[in-house]
Amino acid sequence: MTDQKEPQDHRDAKEESPVTTRRGVRSFVLRQGRMTEGQKKAFERSWPKYGLTREDGMIDPRQVFGRDAMLNLEIGFGMGKSLAEMAEAAPEQDFIGVEVHQPGVGALLKDIEDRGLENVRIYSIDANDVIDLCLPDACLDRVMVFFPDPWHKKRHHKRRLIQHEFVQRVRHKLRVGGILHLATDWENYAEHMMEIMGASEGFANMQESGGYSPRPDDRPVTKFEKRGENLGHGVWDLLFYRTN
């Protein structure tokens, strides 16, 4: 269910609802950053319609979107450009985005307004809380994690989002046959992801050779990704589907 409260300053919303309820190692650091005026105004106008909160509890996606459609979840959408592009290109599908950084939330809300999108909803809390507290089992057709923080220093690898325990919790939210799509431009993280996924119960690689997959046409190429490719950086996509 969408949040029906009156528009409020984003700082007040953040104070009322903590970013995460989980203790222990986090895969993200809350960067300090202020919304632009355009992002703040978009937040004030559109968060009550498109925002979802932990306090909404376990949602019924059919009630949230008003229909029964393919449901996608993107974890860590950054500034939201790719998510908006995917939603615009597939109006017959529904999309839920998760991002803890407020400027990114404001930017996506502005993009939603500019594109006239009705098939996107947003959480601005820890993805772990979304998975554990907000989404019913087997409700998702696809989960996307594109270019998560690589935590490239070895002593920080424990902070990487893609770990066995996280993947198994995601698995239960996917329907059987649903897809987990990961992408990174850090080769070491790609190897880590492949090791985790290859050993994860209930998943199988969509690539027959057991390796990385070509980038699907429906995953937009970001400016960051283009810049990296121009510098000779690689990009690795992993697509695995739930088997049971």
mmCIF file of C-alpha atoms in Angstrom:
data_model
loop_
_atom_site.group_PDB
_atom_site.id
_atom_site.type_symbol
_atom_site.label_atom_id
_atom_site.label_comp_id
_atom_site.label_asym_id
_atom_site.label_seq_id
_atom_site.Cartn_x
_atom_site.Cartn_y
_atom_site.Cartn_z
ATOM 1 C CA MET A 1 0.000 0.000 0.000
ATOM 2 C CA THR A 2 1.284 3.442 -0.815
ATOM 3 C CA ASP A 3 1.983 5.940 1.937
ATOM 4 C CA GLN A 4 -1.040 8.248 2.163
ATOM 5 C CA LYS A 5 0.478 10.771 4.599
ATOM 6 C CA GLU A 6 0.686 14.415 3.679
ATOM 7 C CA PRO A 7 3.880 15.485 1.868
ATOM 8 C CA GLN A 8 6.656 16.167 4.338
ATOM 9 C CA ASP A 9 10.272 17.217 4.377
ATOM 10 C CA HIS A 10 12.461 14.234 3.513
ATOM 11 C CA ARG A 11 14.559 14.747 6.631
ATOM 12 C CA ASP A 12 11.495 14.325 8.830
ATOM 13 C CA ALA A 13 10.543 11.104 7.014
ATOM 14 C CA LYS A 14 14.056 9.785 7.521
ATOM 15 C CA GLU A 15 13.987 10.591 11.245
ATOM 16 C CA GLU A 16 10.618 8.897 11.730
ATOM 17 C CA SER A 17 11.614 5.730 9.911
ATOM 18 C CA PRO A 18 15.219 4.541 10.354
ATOM 19 C CA VAL A 19 17.027 3.336 7.249
ATOM 20 C CA THR A 20 17.559 -0.123 8.707
ATOM 21 C CA THR A 21 16.438 -2.240 11.648
ATOM 22 C CA ARG A 22 19.226 -4.769 11.175
ATOM 23 C CA ARG A 23 22.339 -4.944 13.321
ATOM 24 C CA GLY A 24 25.789 -6.085 12.283
ATOM 25 C CA VAL A 25 27.768 -5.559 9.086
ATOM 26 C CA ARG A 26 26.137 -3.309 6.493
ATOM 27 C CA SER A 27 26.717 -3.399 2.749
ATOM 28 C CA PHE A 28 26.214 0.360 2.425
ATOM 29 C CA VAL A 29 27.401 3.605 3.968
ATOM 30 C CA LEU A 30 24.989 6.523 4.060
ATOM 31 C CA ARG A 31 26.767 9.196 2.053
ATOM 32 C CA GLN A 32 26.108 12.781 3.024
ATOM 33 C CA GLY A 33 24.386 14.537 0.179
ATOM 34 C CA ARG A 34 21.671 17.122 -0.220
ATOM 35 C CA MET A 35 18.801 16.976 -2.645
ATOM 36 C CA THR A 36 18.682 19.605 -5.338
ATOM 37 C CA GLU A 37 15.644 21.873 -5.222
ATOM 38 C CA GLY A 38 14.138 19.959 -8.140
ATOM 39 C CA GLN A 39 14.645 16.623 -6.386
ATOM 40 C CA LYS A 40 13.241 17.936 -3.108
ATOM 41 C CA LYS A 41 10.115 19.321 -4.793
ATOM 42 C CA ALA A 42 9.599 16.042 -6.667
ATOM 43 C CA PHE A 43 9.924 14.189 -3.361
ATOM 44 C CA GLU A 44 7.362 16.435 -1.683
ATOM 45 C CA ARG A 45 4.916 16.080 -4.591
ATOM 46 C CA SER A 46 5.287 12.398 -5.405
ATOM 47 C CA TRP A 47 6.537 10.430 -2.388
ATOM 48 C CA PRO A 48 2.992 10.051 -0.968
ATOM 49 C CA LYS A 49 1.932 8.350 -4.211
ATOM 50 C CA TYR A 50 5.003 6.330 -5.159
ATOM 51 C CA GLY A 51 6.699 5.774 -1.810
ATOM 52 C CA LEU A 52 6.432 2.581 0.217
ATOM 53 C CA THR A 53 7.508 2.331 3.859
ATOM 54 C CA ARG A 54 8.436 -0.325 6.354
ATOM 55 C CA GLU A 55 5.356 0.697 8.329
ATOM 56 C CA ASP A 56 3.141 -0.478 5.443
ATOM 57 C CA GLY A 57 4.116 -4.001 6.451
ATOM 58 C CA MET A 58 3.845 -6.946 4.073
ATOM 59 C CA ILE A 59 2.413 -5.630 0.819
ATOM 60 C CA ASP A 60 0.102 -7.185 -1.735
ATOM 61 C CA PRO A 61 1.680 -6.127 -5.060
ATOM 62 C CA ARG A 62 -1.653 -6.488 -6.852
ATOM 63 C CA GLN A 63 -3.172 -3.976 -4.463
ATOM 64 C CA VAL A 64 -0.171 -1.621 -4.677
ATOM 65 C CA PHE A 65 -0.194 -1.508 -8.489
ATOM 66 C CA GLY A 66 -3.863 -2.221 -9.068
ATOM 67 C CA ARG A 67 -3.158 -5.205 -11.332
ATOM 68 C CA ASP A 68 -1.467 -8.605 -11.579
ATOM 69 C CA ALA A 69 1.703 -8.124 -13.661
ATOM 70 C CA MET A 70 5.317 -9.236 -13.880
ATOM 71 C CA LEU A 71 7.029 -7.765 -10.819
ATOM 72 C CA ASN A 72 10.659 -6.614 -10.772
ATOM 73 C CA LEU A 73 12.752 -5.490 -7.809
ATOM 74 C CA GLU A 74 15.904 -3.389 -8.262
ATOM 75 C CA ILE A 75 18.143 -3.130 -5.222
ATOM 76 C CA GLY A 76 20.329 -0.033 -5.107
ATOM 77 C CA PHE A 77 19.051 1.979 -8.081
ATOM 78 C CA GLY A 78 21.455 4.884 -7.559
ATOM 79 C CA MET A 79 20.042 7.963 -9.280
ATOM 80 C CA GLY A 80 17.293 5.839 -10.827
ATOM 81 C CA LYS A 81 17.905 6.526 -14.522
ATOM 82 C CA SER A 82 18.154 2.867 -15.528
ATOM 83 C CA LEU A 83 15.100 1.902 -13.482
ATOM 84 C CA ALA A 84 13.042 4.679 -15.077
ATOM 85 C CA GLU A 85 14.191 3.595 -18.541
ATOM 86 C CA MET A 86 13.263 -0.032 -17.882
ATOM 87 C CA ALA A 87 9.855 0.919 -16.508
ATOM 88 C CA GLU A 88 9.133 3.193 -19.470
ATOM 89 C CA ALA A 89 10.190 0.493 -21.940
ATOM 90 C CA ALA A 90 7.998 -2.158 -20.273
ATOM 91 C CA PRO A 91 4.707 -0.514 -19.209
ATOM 92 C CA GLU A 92 3.141 -3.964 -18.933
ATOM 93 C CA GLN A 93 5.511 -4.789 -16.044
ATOM 94 C CA ASP A 94 5.742 -3.363 -12.520
ATOM 95 C CA PHE A 95 8.920 -2.245 -10.768
ATOM 96 C CA ILE A 96 9.898 -1.699 -7.141
ATOM 97 C CA GLY A 97 13.142 0.172 -6.508
ATOM 98 C CA VAL A 98 15.164 0.278 -3.295
ATOM 99 C CA GLU A 99 17.691 3.019 -2.507
ATOM 100 C CA VAL A 100 18.855 4.460 0.824
ATOM 101 C CA HIS A 101 20.377 7.672 -0.570
ATOM 102 C CA GLN A 102 17.819 10.459 -0.618
ATOM 103 C CA PRO A 103 19.150 12.414 -3.645
ATOM 104 C CA GLY A 104 18.722 9.243 -5.721
ATOM 105 C CA VAL A 105 15.159 8.836 -4.490
ATOM 106 C CA GLY A 106 14.404 12.454 -5.363
ATOM 107 C CA ALA A 107 15.996 12.067 -8.792
ATOM 108 C CA LEU A 108 13.927 8.964 -9.584
ATOM 109 C CA LEU A 109 10.727 10.629 -8.436
ATOM 110 C CA LYS A 110 11.476 13.551 -10.748
ATOM 111 C CA ASP A 111 12.126 11.105 -13.606
ATOM 112 C CA ILE A 112 8.868 9.296 -12.839
ATOM 113 C CA GLU A 113 7.020 12.604 -13.098
ATOM 114 C CA ASP A 114 8.794 13.643 -16.296
ATOM 115 C CA ARG A 115 8.104 10.285 -17.983
ATOM 116 C CA GLY A 116 4.563 9.928 -16.635
ATOM 117 C CA LEU A 117 5.258 6.482 -15.153
ATOM 118 C CA GLU A 118 2.633 4.628 -13.135
ATOM 119 C CA ASN A 119 4.422 1.265 -12.793
ATOM 120 C CA VAL A 120 7.133 2.197 -10.256
ATOM 121 C CA ARG A 121 7.149 2.221 -6.453
ATOM 122 C CA ILE A 122 10.068 3.063 -4.156
ATOM 123 C CA TYR A 123 11.452 2.019 -0.780
ATOM 124 C CA SER A 124 14.077 4.227 0.853
ATOM 125 C CA ILE A 125 15.242 1.738 3.469
ATOM 126 C CA ASP A 126 17.745 -1.102 3.746
ATOM 127 C CA ALA A 127 17.014 -3.771 1.119
ATOM 128 C CA ASN A 128 17.297 -6.410 3.858
ATOM 129 C CA ASP A 129 14.280 -4.898 5.599
ATOM 130 C CA VAL A 130 12.365 -4.806 2.314
ATOM 131 C CA ILE A 131 13.063 -8.501 1.784
ATOM 132 C CA ASP A 132 12.366 -9.577 5.362
ATOM 133 C CA LEU A 133 9.453 -7.328 6.311
ATOM 134 C CA CYS A 134 7.727 -6.038 3.177
ATOM 135 C CA LEU A 135 7.607 -8.614 0.371
ATOM 136 C CA PRO A 136 5.620 -11.864 0.450
ATOM 137 C CA ASP A 137 7.298 -15.078 -0.618
ATOM 138 C CA ALA A 138 7.305 -15.968 -4.328
ATOM 139 C CA CYS A 139 5.970 -12.558 -5.373
ATOM 140 C CA LEU A 140 8.874 -11.483 -7.609
ATOM 141 C CA ASP A 141 9.638 -12.424 -11.198
ATOM 142 C CA ARG A 142 13.039 -10.763 -11.256
ATOM 143 C CA VAL A 143 15.514 -9.248 -8.795
ATOM 144 C CA MET A 144 18.212 -6.945 -10.154
ATOM 145 C CA VAL A 145 21.389 -5.821 -8.393
ATOM 146 C CA PHE A 146 23.425 -3.679 -10.773
ATOM 147 C CA PHE A 147 26.885 -2.393 -9.884
ATOM 148 C CA PRO A 148 26.688 -2.693 -6.096
ATOM 149 C CA ASP A 149 29.518 -1.271 -4.017
ATOM 150 C CA PRO A 150 32.423 -3.679 -4.703
ATOM 151 C CA TRP A 151 34.120 -3.079 -1.348
ATOM 152 C CA HIS A 152 37.330 -3.798 -3.210
ATOM 153 C CA LYS A 153 39.692 -3.913 -0.211
ATOM 154 C CA LYS A 154 40.009 -7.480 1.020
ATOM 155 C CA ARG A 155 39.275 -6.548 4.624
ATOM 156 C CA HIS A 156 35.960 -5.088 3.464
ATOM 157 C CA HIS A 157 34.779 -8.100 1.431
ATOM 158 C CA LYS A 158 32.490 -9.097 4.307
ATOM 159 C CA ARG A 159 30.477 -5.945 3.532
ATOM 160 C CA ARG A 160 29.621 -7.085 0.011
ATOM 161 C CA LEU A 161 25.882 -7.448 -0.471
ATOM 162 C CA ILE A 162 26.067 -10.675 -2.450
ATOM 163 C CA GLN A 163 26.614 -13.366 0.177
ATOM 164 C CA HIS A 164 25.127 -16.847 0.634
ATOM 165 C CA GLU A 165 22.657 -15.785 3.322
ATOM 166 C CA PHE A 166 21.389 -12.783 1.360
ATOM 167 C CA VAL A 167 20.972 -14.807 -1.833
ATOM 168 C CA GLN A 168 18.905 -17.422 -0.034
ATOM 169 C CA ARG A 169 16.569 -14.804 1.386
ATOM 170 C CA VAL A 170 16.163 -13.339 -2.095
ATOM 171 C CA ARG A 171 15.450 -16.809 -3.444
ATOM 172 C CA HIS A 172 12.367 -17.177 -1.263
ATOM 173 C CA LYS A 173 10.943 -13.923 -2.640
ATOM 174 C CA LEU A 174 11.344 -15.108 -6.252
ATOM 175 C CA ARG A 175 8.802 -17.394 -7.823
ATOM 176 C CA VAL A 176 10.176 -20.696 -9.142
ATOM 177 C CA GLY A 177 11.704 -19.767 -12.483
ATOM 178 C CA GLY A 178 12.238 -16.171 -11.384
ATOM 179 C CA ILE A 179 15.569 -14.531 -12.229
ATOM 180 C CA LEU A 180 18.311 -13.011 -10.104
ATOM 181 C CA HIS A 181 20.319 -10.666 -12.342
ATOM 182 C CA LEU A 182 23.635 -9.340 -11.032
ATOM 183 C CA ALA A 183 26.066 -7.023 -12.796
ATOM 184 C CA THR A 184 29.433 -5.547 -11.806
ATOM 185 C CA ASP A 185 32.413 -3.855 -13.405
ATOM 186 C CA TRP A 186 34.859 -5.213 -10.819
ATOM 187 C CA GLU A 187 36.329 -8.526 -11.981
ATOM 188 C CA ASN A 188 37.131 -9.670 -8.454
ATOM 189 C CA TYR A 189 33.547 -9.037 -7.377
ATOM 190 C CA ALA A 190 32.289 -10.839 -10.483
ATOM 191 C CA GLU A 191 34.345 -13.867 -9.471
ATOM 192 C CA HIS A 192 32.985 -13.592 -5.926
ATOM 193 C CA MET A 193 29.411 -13.401 -7.246
ATOM 194 C CA MET A 194 29.934 -16.419 -9.486
ATOM 195 C CA GLU A 195 31.370 -18.425 -6.596
ATOM 196 C CA ILE A 196 28.435 -17.503 -4.350
ATOM 197 C CA MET A 197 25.785 -18.197 -6.990
ATOM 198 C CA GLY A 198 27.391 -21.410 -8.159
ATOM 199 C CA ALA A 199 27.179 -22.782 -4.619
ATOM 200 C CA SER A 200 23.702 -21.401 -3.838
ATOM 201 C CA GLU A 201 20.961 -23.947 -3.274
ATOM 202 C CA GLY A 202 17.941 -23.575 -5.518
ATOM 203 C CA PHE A 203 19.597 -21.571 -8.307
ATOM 204 C CA ALA A 204 20.867 -22.507 -11.759
ATOM 205 C CA ASN A 205 22.909 -20.493 -14.241
ATOM 206 C CA MET A 206 20.957 -19.357 -17.305
ATOM 207 C CA GLN A 207 24.173 -19.484 -19.315
ATOM 208 C CA GLU A 208 24.581 -23.053 -20.562
ATOM 209 C CA SER A 209 28.358 -22.851 -20.386
ATOM 210 C CA GLY A 210 28.097 -21.996 -16.698
ATOM 211 C CA GLY A 211 29.805 -18.647 -17.206
ATOM 212 C CA TYR A 212 28.808 -15.026 -17.441
ATOM 213 C CA SER A 213 25.876 -13.937 -19.588
ATOM 214 C CA PRO A 214 25.762 -11.335 -22.359
ATOM 215 C CA ARG A 215 24.081 -8.123 -21.232
ATOM 216 C CA PRO A 216 20.339 -8.526 -21.849
ATOM 217 C CA ASP A 217 18.850 -5.905 -24.131
ATOM 218 C CA ASP A 218 16.519 -4.733 -21.375
ATOM 219 C CA ARG A 219 19.359 -3.751 -19.025
ATOM 220 C CA PRO A 220 20.192 -0.150 -19.926
ATOM 221 C CA VAL A 221 23.838 0.823 -20.297
ATOM 222 C CA THR A 222 24.587 3.573 -17.776
ATOM 223 C CA LYS A 223 26.816 6.592 -18.384
ATOM 224 C CA PHE A 224 29.144 5.204 -15.725
ATOM 225 C CA GLU A 225 29.288 1.878 -17.551
ATOM 226 C CA LYS A 226 29.959 3.545 -20.913
ATOM 227 C CA ARG A 227 32.762 5.568 -19.367
ATOM 228 C CA GLY A 228 34.284 2.408 -17.926
ATOM 229 C CA GLU A 229 34.049 0.561 -21.233
ATOM 230 C CA ASN A 230 35.790 3.485 -22.958
ATOM 231 C CA LEU A 231 38.608 3.062 -20.438
ATOM 232 C CA GLY A 232 38.810 -0.649 -21.190
ATOM 233 C CA HIS A 233 36.991 -1.839 -18.076
ATOM 234 C CA GLY A 234 34.998 -5.054 -18.317
ATOM 235 C CA VAL A 235 31.396 -5.594 -17.244
ATOM 236 C CA TRP A 236 30.100 -8.953 -16.061
ATOM 237 C CA ASP A 237 26.432 -10.001 -15.993
ATOM 238 C CA LEU A 238 25.248 -13.057 -14.064
ATOM 239 C CA LEU A 239 21.738 -14.426 -14.618
ATOM 240 C CA PHE A 240 20.522 -17.258 -12.409
ATOM 241 C CA TYR A 241 16.981 -18.607 -12.055
ATOM 242 C CA ARG A 242 15.259 -20.185 -9.089
ATOM 243 C CA THR A 243 14.858 -23.937 -9.519
ATOM 244 C CA ASN A 244 12.981 -24.802 -6.330
#
